[in-house]
Amino acid sequence: MQSFVVSSSVEQLNDITAIAKIIIVFFISFDLLIFIYSYKNRDLQAAVDNVYESTHGNFSVVVVDQNTIDRKHVFNKYPNMTYRHVYWDFLYGPVSFKKEYLVNTDFENYLMISDNITLSKDWNLKLLKHYGDRMVISGNSSVEISQEDYFSITPNRVLTDEPVLTNYIDRNFIFYSRHAMEQSEFPAHLKYNGEEEELSIRLYNIGYDIYSCLLYTSPSPRDRQKSRMPSSA
């Protein structure tokens, strides 16, 4: 009889765990838009495949592909995807496209990523362990800022296994809620340089904490370039 009671308790615990997981997935994944901005990346399809393989639950994807070739025929097969081709010398930059899709879509959660990171398996379930109210998850490293000159600063990043309060945005991975997006707005007057700095300041000023969390592998050095202040963009 004792073994039966133990077995039943384990089964009940498994059922409760399964139900809890379903509830968690619903709240964090069902209403999620993943935005990928790509600039002349031949391996964009691999990046998109990684998103679909690594994200748990239901979600939608927007890909803005700034390239010489329109690859619509490649990405039409993906479910819940919006693909947009932009010529490589287009006047407007990634920040304006990000704001366009944030403002004109109605999701509760947004993830904006670059085209050269690799998401961890079930990254959005892992994120739940650390995500809280008035919080933004961005980057996967601790950050120290150094000033190069009167106009330039450099974020020096060190990969960390534990969540770290940085209060600094990393454009390679930004996860935040609709409420945070609407309050902070997006600095669409910038083309590229200054995006991280200005968005960090806006979120800090309205009381949001920015944490880094190891939910993806770091991008290649091409995105680790010197940042410039918004006035130079």
XYZ file of N, CA and C in Angstrom:
699
model
N 0.828 -1.201 0.000
C 0.000 0.000 0.000
C 0.861 1.248 0.000
N 1.988 1.212 0.763
C 2.855 2.381 0.846
C 3.452 2.733 -0.500
N 3.870 1.688 -1.259
C 4.454 1.937 -2.574
C 3.420 2.533 -3.517
N 2.147 2.139 -3.379
C 1.091 2.668 -4.218
C 0.882 4.157 -3.931
N 0.920 4.534 -2.657
C 0.734 5.922 -2.272
C 1.860 6.780 -2.826
N 3.080 6.273 -2.718
C 4.231 7.003 -3.248
C 4.120 7.171 -4.742
N 3.728 6.093 -5.438
C 3.582 6.130 -6.885
C 2.510 7.137 -7.292
N 1.383 7.137 -6.567
C 0.302 8.065 -6.884
C 0.739 9.505 -6.662
N 1.505 9.739 -5.595
C 1.982 11.087 -5.298
C 2.901 11.594 -6.389
N 3.756 10.702 -6.877
C 4.673 11.075 -7.961
C 3.900 11.416 -9.218
N 2.879 10.607 -9.529
C 2.070 10.864 -10.712
C 1.339 12.200 -10.596
N 0.800 12.491 -9.381
C 0.119 13.762 -9.177
C 1.081 14.939 -9.333
N 2.296 14.755 -8.797
C 3.306 15.802 -8.914
C 3.667 16.041 -10.370
N 3.795 14.974 -11.129
C 4.095 15.097 -12.564
C 2.974 15.814 -13.294
N 1.731 15.504 -12.917
C 0.580 16.165 -13.543
C 0.585 17.663 -13.231
N 0.858 18.001 -11.967
C 0.893 19.409 -11.563
C 2.011 20.143 -12.304
N 3.166 19.488 -12.418
C 4.298 20.095 -13.134
C 3.948 20.342 -14.592
N 3.283 19.378 -15.211
C 2.898 19.512 -16.614
C 1.908 20.653 -16.802
N 0.938 20.773 -15.892
C -0.053 21.846 -15.973
C 0.623 23.197 -15.784
N 1.525 23.269 -14.810
C 2.245 24.526 -14.558
C 3.040 24.943 -15.780
N 3.656 23.969 -16.434
C 4.455 24.273 -17.624
C 3.574 24.818 -18.746
N 2.377 24.249 -18.892
C 1.450 24.721 -19.918
C 1.051 26.169 -19.642
N 0.761 26.470 -18.366
C 0.369 27.837 -18.002
C 1.504 28.812 -18.278
N 2.720 28.431 -17.914
C 3.884 29.286 -18.125
C 4.090 29.547 -19.612
N 4.026 28.494 -20.407
C 4.219 28.637 -21.847
C 3.183 29.576 -22.443
N 1.938 29.456 -21.960
C 0.875 30.314 -22.487
C 1.199 31.783 -22.254
N 1.584 32.121 -21.055
C 1.775 33.533 -20.719
C 3.016 34.132 -21.372
N 4.083 33.366 -21.517
C 5.327 33.946 -22.010
C 5.508 33.743 -23.507
N 4.848 32.754 -24.096
C 5.134 32.412 -25.480
C 3.964 32.622 -26.431
N 2.754 32.504 -25.939
C 1.615 32.535 -26.847
C 1.511 33.887 -27.538
N 1.869 34.950 -26.837
C 1.713 36.298 -27.367
C 3.081 36.945 -27.518
N 3.911 36.353 -28.363
C 5.304 36.767 -28.516
C 5.625 37.062 -29.973
N 6.217 38.228 -30.211
C 6.728 38.567 -31.539
C 8.252 38.590 -31.486
N 8.878 37.848 -32.386
C 10.336 37.819 -32.492
C 10.732 38.580 -33.747
N 11.515 39.624 -33.562
C 11.925 40.496 -34.659
C 13.406 40.271 -34.945
N 13.713 39.938 -36.207
C 15.103 39.720 -36.621
C 15.459 40.731 -37.698
N 16.495 41.508 -37.433
C 16.994 42.418 -38.468
C 18.296 41.849 -39.007
N 18.354 41.686 -40.330
C 19.522 41.079 -40.961
C 20.144 42.024 -41.972
N 21.461 42.129 -41.926
C 22.179 42.987 -42.871
C 23.189 42.156 -43.655
N 22.841 41.883 -44.917
C 23.740 41.205 -45.849
C 24.328 39.915 -45.256
N 23.467 39.133 -44.649
C 23.910 37.899 -44.003
C 23.520 36.690 -44.849
N 24.498 35.989 -45.360
C 24.234 34.799 -46.166
C 23.621 33.677 -45.341
N 23.876 33.685 -44.043
C 23.422 32.600 -43.177
C 22.119 32.933 -42.454
N 21.349 33.837 -43.000
C 20.107 34.241 -42.346
C 19.169 33.056 -42.139
N 19.084 32.159 -43.087
C 18.173 31.022 -42.941
C 18.545 30.168 -41.735
N 19.832 29.992 -41.489
C 20.268 29.223 -40.322
C 19.834 29.919 -39.034
N 19.905 31.254 -39.018
C 19.479 32.014 -37.843
C 17.978 31.854 -37.613
N 17.206 31.880 -38.693
C 15.751 31.709 -38.585
C 15.413 30.288 -38.122
N 16.099 29.301 -38.680
C 15.880 27.915 -38.248
C 16.131 27.765 -36.754
N 17.172 28.408 -36.268
C 17.496 28.339 -34.842
C 16.363 28.915 -33.987
N 15.750 30.000 -34.445
C 14.631 30.597 -33.710
C 13.482 29.617 -33.600
N 13.124 28.981 -34.704
C 12.000 28.049 -34.700
C 12.304 26.785 -33.901
N 13.545 26.353 -33.905
C 13.924 25.142 -33.174
C 14.087 25.389 -31.679
N 14.375 26.621 -31.287
C 14.750 26.907 -29.898
C 13.645 27.547 -29.076
N 12.587 28.028 -29.729
C 11.542 28.756 -29.015
C 10.371 27.845 -28.717
N 9.981 27.782 -27.464
C 8.894 26.910 -27.028
C 7.562 27.646 -27.137
N 6.547 26.931 -27.602
C 5.210 27.503 -27.653
C 4.910 28.182 -28.969
N 3.860 28.997 -28.988
C 3.426 29.698 -30.189
C 4.009 31.102 -30.235
N 4.389 31.536 -31.409
C 5.007 32.850 -31.569
C 4.918 33.251 -33.033
N 5.160 34.529 -33.297
C 5.230 35.044 -34.661
C 6.617 35.636 -34.882
N 7.018 35.690 -36.148
C 8.362 36.163 -36.491
C 8.267 37.219 -37.584
N 9.044 38.283 -37.428
C 9.223 39.282 -38.473
C 10.699 39.298 -38.844
N 10.985 39.171 -40.130
C 12.359 39.250 -40.626
C 12.452 40.425 -41.590
N 13.324 41.374 -41.274
C 13.654 42.458 -42.197
C 15.039 42.147 -42.740
N 15.109 41.886 -44.030
C 16.317 41.392 -44.678
C 16.898 42.475 -45.581
N 17.913 43.173 -45.095
C 18.567 44.210 -45.889
C 19.681 43.547 -46.689
N 19.405 43.382 -47.987
C 20.291 42.564 -48.810
C 20.125 42.962 -50.273
N 21.032 42.498 -51.092
C 20.911 42.762 -52.526
C 19.885 41.849 -53.182
N 19.576 40.728 -52.531
C 18.682 39.722 -53.105
C 17.442 39.577 -52.242
N 16.285 39.565 -52.898
C 15.029 39.306 -52.216
C 14.891 37.792 -52.023
N 14.862 37.337 -50.769
C 14.817 35.896 -50.486
C 13.441 35.445 -49.994
N 12.427 36.115 -50.495
C 11.066 35.792 -50.085
C 10.740 34.317 -50.329
N 11.217 33.769 -51.440
C 10.910 32.378 -51.779
C 11.479 31.402 -50.758
N 12.523 31.809 -50.055
C 13.138 30.946 -49.046
C 12.304 30.920 -47.769
N 11.750 32.073 -47.397
C 11.121 32.200 -46.087
C 9.600 32.092 -46.109
N 9.012 31.966 -47.278
C 7.558 31.816 -47.354
C 7.058 30.536 -46.694
N 7.928 29.548 -46.559
C 7.520 28.250 -46.011
C 7.371 28.268 -44.489
N 7.895 29.304 -43.843
C 7.862 29.335 -42.378
C 6.502 29.802 -41.878
N 5.960 29.136 -40.857
C 4.647 29.542 -40.331
C 4.746 30.833 -39.516
N 3.681 31.589 -39.540
C 3.566 32.810 -38.728
C 4.743 33.755 -38.927
N 5.168 33.901 -40.180
C 6.295 34.771 -40.473
C 5.899 35.885 -41.427
N 6.448 37.073 -41.168
C 6.371 38.195 -42.095
C 7.789 38.492 -42.571
N 7.993 38.390 -43.870
C 9.317 38.650 -44.448
C 9.272 39.945 -45.244
N 10.295 40.773 -45.040
C 10.374 42.037 -45.769
C 11.789 42.249 -46.284
N 11.888 42.428 -47.578
C 13.201 42.686 -48.181
C 13.448 44.180 -48.284
N 14.672 44.588 -47.908
C 15.091 45.980 -48.013
C 16.443 45.992 -48.720
N 16.597 46.848 -49.718
C 17.877 46.907 -50.428
C 18.975 47.416 -49.496
N 20.169 46.941 -49.707
C 21.270 47.160 -48.771
C 21.614 48.637 -48.573
N 21.307 49.487 -49.586
C 21.641 50.905 -49.480
C 20.424 51.764 -49.130
N 19.410 51.144 -48.527
C 18.193 51.860 -48.170
C 18.514 52.973 -47.180
N 17.792 54.096 -47.311
C 18.082 55.284 -46.515
C 17.904 55.052 -45.022
N 16.822 54.354 -44.624
C 16.529 54.178 -43.204
C 17.231 52.939 -42.664
N 17.547 52.999 -41.361
C 18.283 51.918 -40.731
C 17.408 51.007 -39.895
N 18.033 50.079 -39.162
C 17.281 49.066 -38.406
C 16.384 49.630 -37.310
N 16.769 50.755 -36.702
C 15.985 51.273 -35.584
C 14.591 51.695 -36.040
N 14.497 52.306 -37.205
C 13.185 52.738 -37.703
C 12.280 51.550 -38.007
N 12.852 50.452 -38.518
C 12.048 49.256 -38.801
C 11.588 48.600 -37.506
N 12.450 48.589 -36.503
C 12.058 48.019 -35.218
C 10.857 48.758 -34.650
N 10.923 50.087 -34.670
C 9.813 50.862 -34.124
C 8.545 50.641 -34.933
N 8.675 50.559 -36.251
C 7.502 50.356 -37.105
C 6.732 49.109 -36.709
N 7.449 47.995 -36.510
C 6.760 46.740 -36.198
C 6.335 46.674 -34.733
N 7.028 47.365 -33.864
C 6.594 47.407 -32.470
C 5.301 48.184 -32.323
N 5.228 49.327 -32.997
C 4.069 50.201 -32.876
C 2.848 49.620 -33.587
N 3.061 48.968 -34.720
C 1.947 48.527 -35.563
C 1.534 47.077 -35.345
N 2.040 46.449 -34.314
C 1.610 45.090 -33.965
C 1.128 45.094 -32.526
N 0.347 44.085 -32.182
C -0.308 44.069 -30.872
C 0.035 42.776 -30.131
N 1.272 42.692 -29.673
C 1.716 41.538 -28.893
C 2.013 41.995 -27.468
N 1.987 41.052 -26.537
C 2.286 41.384 -25.145
C 3.788 41.358 -24.856
N 4.529 40.552 -25.626
C 5.969 40.418 -25.411
C 6.709 40.514 -26.735
N 7.903 41.103 -26.678
C 8.707 41.292 -27.877
C 10.139 40.827 -27.624
N 10.684 40.136 -28.614
C 12.102 39.801 -28.601
C 12.717 40.344 -29.879
N 13.726 41.192 -29.733
C 14.460 41.709 -30.881
C 15.872 41.145 -30.838
N 16.282 40.499 -31.924
C 17.600 39.862 -31.949
C 18.323 40.193 -33.249
N 19.640 40.080 -33.190
C 20.440 40.226 -34.399
C 20.439 38.904 -35.157
N 21.023 38.923 -36.332
C 20.980 37.739 -37.199
C 22.173 36.816 -37.009
N 22.989 37.049 -35.998
C 24.198 36.233 -35.842
C 24.374 35.721 -34.419
N 23.248 35.488 -33.722
C 23.320 34.837 -32.425
C 22.635 33.480 -32.528
N 22.904 32.617 -31.545
C 22.276 31.302 -31.482
C 21.534 31.187 -30.161
N 20.218 31.114 -30.246
C 19.404 30.996 -29.041
C 19.578 29.625 -28.406
N 19.528 29.594 -27.073
C 19.552 28.323 -26.358
C 18.219 27.608 -26.521
N 18.249 26.293 -26.428
C 17.025 25.512 -26.522
C 16.062 25.915 -25.407
N 14.802 26.179 -25.766
C 13.775 26.597 -24.809
C 14.212 27.836 -24.024
N 14.819 28.764 -24.707
C 15.318 29.977 -24.057
C 14.220 30.720 -23.309
N 12.987 30.707 -23.867
C 11.914 31.475 -23.243
C 11.402 30.828 -21.956
N 11.571 29.512 -21.809
C 11.233 28.875 -20.540
C 12.295 29.199 -19.488
N 13.556 29.224 -19.906
C 14.641 29.574 -18.981
C 14.524 31.030 -18.534
N 14.068 31.879 -19.439
C 13.927 33.292 -19.118
C 12.966 33.506 -17.955
N 11.950 32.649 -17.847
C 10.941 32.797 -16.807
C 11.514 32.732 -15.399
N 12.633 32.048 -15.246
C 13.233 31.912 -13.916
C 13.745 33.248 -13.392
N 13.985 34.182 -14.307
C 14.616 35.441 -13.914
C 13.757 36.669 -14.241
N 12.738 36.502 -15.061
C 11.970 37.643 -15.541
C 10.979 38.101 -14.490
N 10.900 39.426 -14.284
C 9.973 39.965 -13.306
C 9.362 41.270 -13.768
N 8.562 41.855 -12.902
C 7.886 43.096 -13.227
C 8.892 44.232 -13.395
N 8.618 45.118 -14.354
C 9.484 46.262 -14.654
C 10.930 45.829 -14.886
N 11.046 44.811 -15.704
C 12.360 44.259 -16.026
C 12.491 44.056 -17.530
N 13.676 44.304 -18.053
C 14.020 44.028 -19.445
C 15.221 43.092 -19.440
N 15.181 42.078 -20.291
C 16.319 41.164 -20.425
C 17.054 41.512 -21.713
N 18.344 41.824 -21.586
C 19.112 42.212 -22.765
C 20.577 41.839 -22.577
N 21.129 41.140 -23.570
C 22.529 40.745 -23.517
C 22.755 39.475 -22.721
N 23.996 39.017 -22.718
C 24.372 37.816 -21.969
C 25.673 38.021 -21.188
N 26.014 39.289 -20.913
C 27.306 39.595 -20.300
C 27.170 40.721 -19.283
N 28.133 40.759 -18.362
C 28.274 41.948 -17.532
C 28.879 43.053 -18.391
N 28.660 44.301 -18.001
C 29.078 45.425 -18.851
C 29.808 46.475 -18.017
N 30.941 46.910 -18.528
C 31.632 48.075 -17.992
C 31.847 49.058 -19.136
N 31.523 50.321 -18.886
C 31.600 51.340 -19.935
C 32.910 52.112 -19.813
N 33.601 52.251 -20.935
C 34.790 53.088 -20.976
C 34.580 54.185 -22.013
N 35.095 55.364 -21.719
C 34.942 56.505 -22.617
C 36.194 56.632 -23.471
N 35.991 56.620 -24.793
C 37.113 56.690 -25.723
C 37.560 58.131 -25.949
N 36.568 59.009 -26.128
C 36.849 60.426 -26.341
C 35.587 61.195 -25.968
N 35.471 62.425 -26.399
C 34.306 63.228 -26.029
C 33.000 62.685 -26.617
N 33.074 61.902 -27.693
C 31.876 61.469 -28.408
C 31.665 59.962 -28.407
N 32.643 59.202 -27.994
C 32.576 57.748 -28.149
C 32.717 57.017 -26.825
N 31.909 55.975 -26.647
C 32.041 55.086 -25.497
C 32.076 53.646 -25.993
N 32.649 52.770 -25.191
C 32.734 51.364 -25.540
C 32.187 50.517 -24.399
N 31.172 49.676 -24.658
C 30.719 48.729 -23.638
C 31.635 47.504 -23.634
N 32.345 47.289 -22.555
C 33.227 46.120 -22.434
C 32.451 45.002 -21.763
N 32.245 43.918 -22.472
C 31.353 42.857 -22.018
C 32.143 41.608 -21.634
N 31.710 40.988 -20.526
C 32.296 39.731 -20.062
C 31.162 38.738 -19.854
N 31.218 37.619 -20.568
C 30.170 36.604 -20.499
C 29.992 36.112 -19.063
N 28.740 35.974 -18.643
C 28.465 35.540 -17.280
C 27.391 34.467 -17.257
N 27.531 33.509 -16.340
C 26.553 32.425 -16.231
C 25.304 32.845 -15.477
N 25.433 33.839 -14.605
C 24.326 34.262 -13.771
C 23.733 35.578 -14.283
N 22.432 35.799 -14.055
C 21.823 37.081 -14.430
C 22.528 38.241 -13.720
N 22.756 39.321 -14.446
C 23.479 40.472 -13.907
C 22.707 41.742 -14.242
N 22.555 42.612 -13.249
C 21.945 43.915 -13.479
C 22.975 44.812 -14.166
N 22.710 45.180 -15.421
C 23.646 46.001 -16.184
C 23.100 47.393 -16.471
N 21.766 47.500 -16.580
C 21.104 48.740 -17.009
C 21.691 49.259 -18.312
N 22.062 48.309 -19.166
C 22.612 48.676 -20.478
C 22.070 47.708 -21.530
N 21.507 48.276 -22.577
C 20.910 47.470 -23.645
C 21.984 46.896 -24.564
N 21.776 45.649 -24.953
C 22.594 44.995 -25.981
C 21.658 44.689 -27.146
N 21.863 45.336 -28.282
C 20.921 45.201 -29.405
C 20.844 43.778 -29.945
N 21.779 42.927 -29.597
C 21.754 41.560 -30.092
C 20.624 40.730 -29.497
N 20.134 41.147 -28.306
C 19.044 40.419 -27.657
C 18.330 41.378 -26.711
N 17.078 41.723 -27.045
C 16.274 42.591 -26.191
C 14.895 41.951 -26.033
N 14.556 41.582 -24.795
C 13.237 41.028 -24.508
C 12.527 41.964 -23.544
N 11.369 42.476 -23.967
C 10.593 43.289 -23.053
C 9.116 43.269 -23.402
N 8.333 43.794 -22.474
C 6.878 43.736 -22.605
C 6.363 44.908 -23.430
N 5.119 44.791 -23.854
C 4.469 45.903 -24.570
C 4.435 47.147 -23.697
N 4.184 46.965 -22.424
C 4.105 48.111 -21.519
C 5.428 48.865 -21.482
N 6.527 48.138 -21.386
C 7.851 48.775 -21.378
C 8.118 49.467 -22.702
N 7.715 48.833 -23.805
C 7.928 49.410 -25.128
C 7.155 50.710 -25.281
N 5.885 50.703 -24.849
C 5.059 51.894 -25.014
C 5.553 53.050 -24.148
N 6.056 52.738 -22.970
C 6.530 53.791 -22.076
C 7.861 54.392 -22.538
N 8.753 53.538 -23.018
C 10.088 54.016 -23.389
C 10.141 54.542 -24.817
N 9.217 54.062 -25.654
C 9.244 54.332 -27.086
C 10.571 53.820 -27.665
N 10.734 53.994 -28.948
C 11.961 53.502 -29.573
C 12.609 54.662 -30.315
N 13.915 54.852 -30.168
C 14.587 56.039 -30.738
C 14.740 55.947 -32.257
N 13.614 56.067 -32.955
C 13.609 55.873 -34.405
C 14.322 56.984 -35.164
N 14.653 58.086 -34.476
C 15.391 59.153 -35.153
C 16.848 58.755 -35.394
N 17.273 57.641 -34.754
C 18.627 57.137 -34.961
C 18.618 56.090 -36.067
N 19.728 55.967 -36.758
C 19.833 54.944 -37.792
C 20.419 53.660 -37.233
N 21.515 53.765 -36.510
C 22.152 52.592 -35.908
C 22.907 52.985 -34.643
N 23.902 53.870 -34.786
C 24.713 54.288 -33.649
C 23.875 55.045 -32.618
N 24.096 54.718 -31.355
C 23.379 55.376 -30.278
C 22.122 54.670 -29.821
N 21.695 53.633 -30.541
C 20.462 52.916 -30.187
C 20.555 52.334 -28.781
N 21.642 51.644 -28.488
C 21.782 50.999 -27.189
C 21.821 52.015 -26.055
N 22.574 53.088 -26.269
C 22.732 54.090 -25.224
C 21.416 54.806 -24.911
N 20.730 55.250 -25.955
C 19.510 56.015 -25.712
C 18.401 55.150 -25.142
N 18.242 53.937 -25.640
C 17.203 53.060 -25.109
C 17.496 52.699 -23.655
N 18.773 52.510 -23.319
C 19.157 52.234 -21.928
C 18.740 53.384 -21.018
N 19.005 54.594 -21.451
C 18.672 55.782 -20.648
C 17.161 55.927 -20.501
N 16.435 55.710 -21.591
C 14.976 55.848 -21.536
C 14.359 54.843 -20.565
N 14.798 53.599 -20.625
C 14.252 52.571 -19.736
C 14.622 52.851 -18.278
N 15.839 53.278 -18.050
C 16.278 53.602 -16.686
C 15.451 54.748 -16.116
N 15.170 55.740 -16.941
C 14.448 56.924 -16.472
C 12.994 56.635 -16.108
N 12.433 55.564 -16.654
C 11.045 55.228 -16.315
C 10.971 54.058 -15.330
N 12.114 53.707 -14.733
C 12.100 52.751 -13.638
C 12.207 51.290 -14.005
N 12.763 50.984 -15.177
C 12.966 49.593 -15.569
C 14.407 49.166 -15.309
N 14.583 47.952 -14.789
C 15.909 47.365 -14.625
C 16.245 46.518 -15.851
N 17.464 46.637 -16.334
C 17.922 45.854 -17.479
C 18.906 44.796 -16.984
N 18.536 43.541 -17.183
C 19.387 42.424 -16.766
C 19.914 41.685 -17.999
N 21.137 41.217 -17.901
C 21.645 40.285 -18.904
C 21.396 38.873 -18.407
N 21.275 37.933 -19.319
C 20.993 36.543 -18.959
C 21.530 35.638 -20.064
N 22.141 34.550 -19.686
C 22.787 33.666 -20.662
C 21.738 32.797 -21.355
N 21.102 33.360 -22.393
C 20.060 32.654 -23.138
C 20.458 32.430 -24.589
N 21.673 32.831 -24.949
C 22.160 32.660 -26.310
C 23.682 32.742 -26.303
N 24.293 32.256 -27.375
C 25.732 32.377 -27.504
C 26.069 33.712 -28.142
N 27.199 34.241 -27.776
C 27.581 35.579 -28.202
C 27.766 35.665 -29.702
N 27.470 36.828 -30.262
C 27.637 37.022 -31.703
C 29.099 37.169 -32.085
N 29.310 37.214 -33.368
C 30.658 37.385 -33.889
C 31.142 38.806 -33.628
N 32.442 39.045 -33.732
C 32.999 40.363 -33.394
C 32.470 41.517 -34.230
N 31.781 41.258 -35.341
C 31.358 42.358 -36.195
C 30.350 43.269 -35.514
N 29.667 42.752 -34.465
C 28.727 43.588 -33.729
C 29.333 44.141 -32.449
N 30.602 43.854 -32.197
C 31.267 44.363 -31.012
C 32.106 45.580 -31.372
N 31.547 46.434 -32.172
C 32.262 47.624 -32.589
C 32.014 48.763 -31.634
N 32.802 49.814 -31.751
C 32.660 50.970 -30.873
C 31.315 51.647 -31.090
N 30.660 51.934 -29.971
C 29.392 52.641 -30.029
C 29.656 54.137 -29.996
N 28.776 54.910 -30.662
C 28.899 56.348 -30.635
C 27.658 56.943 -30.014
N 27.822 58.111 -29.460
C 26.706 58.774 -28.807
C 25.650 59.169 -29.829
N 24.374 59.240 -29.422
C 23.281 59.533 -30.353
C 23.489 60.777 -31.191
N 24.187 61.765 -30.682
C 24.352 63.016 -31.432
C 25.166 62.831 -32.694
N 25.913 61.707 -32.781
C 26.757 61.487 -33.945
C 26.084 60.642 -34.998
N 24.875 60.093 -34.679
C 24.215 59.193 -35.619
C 23.609 59.971 -36.781
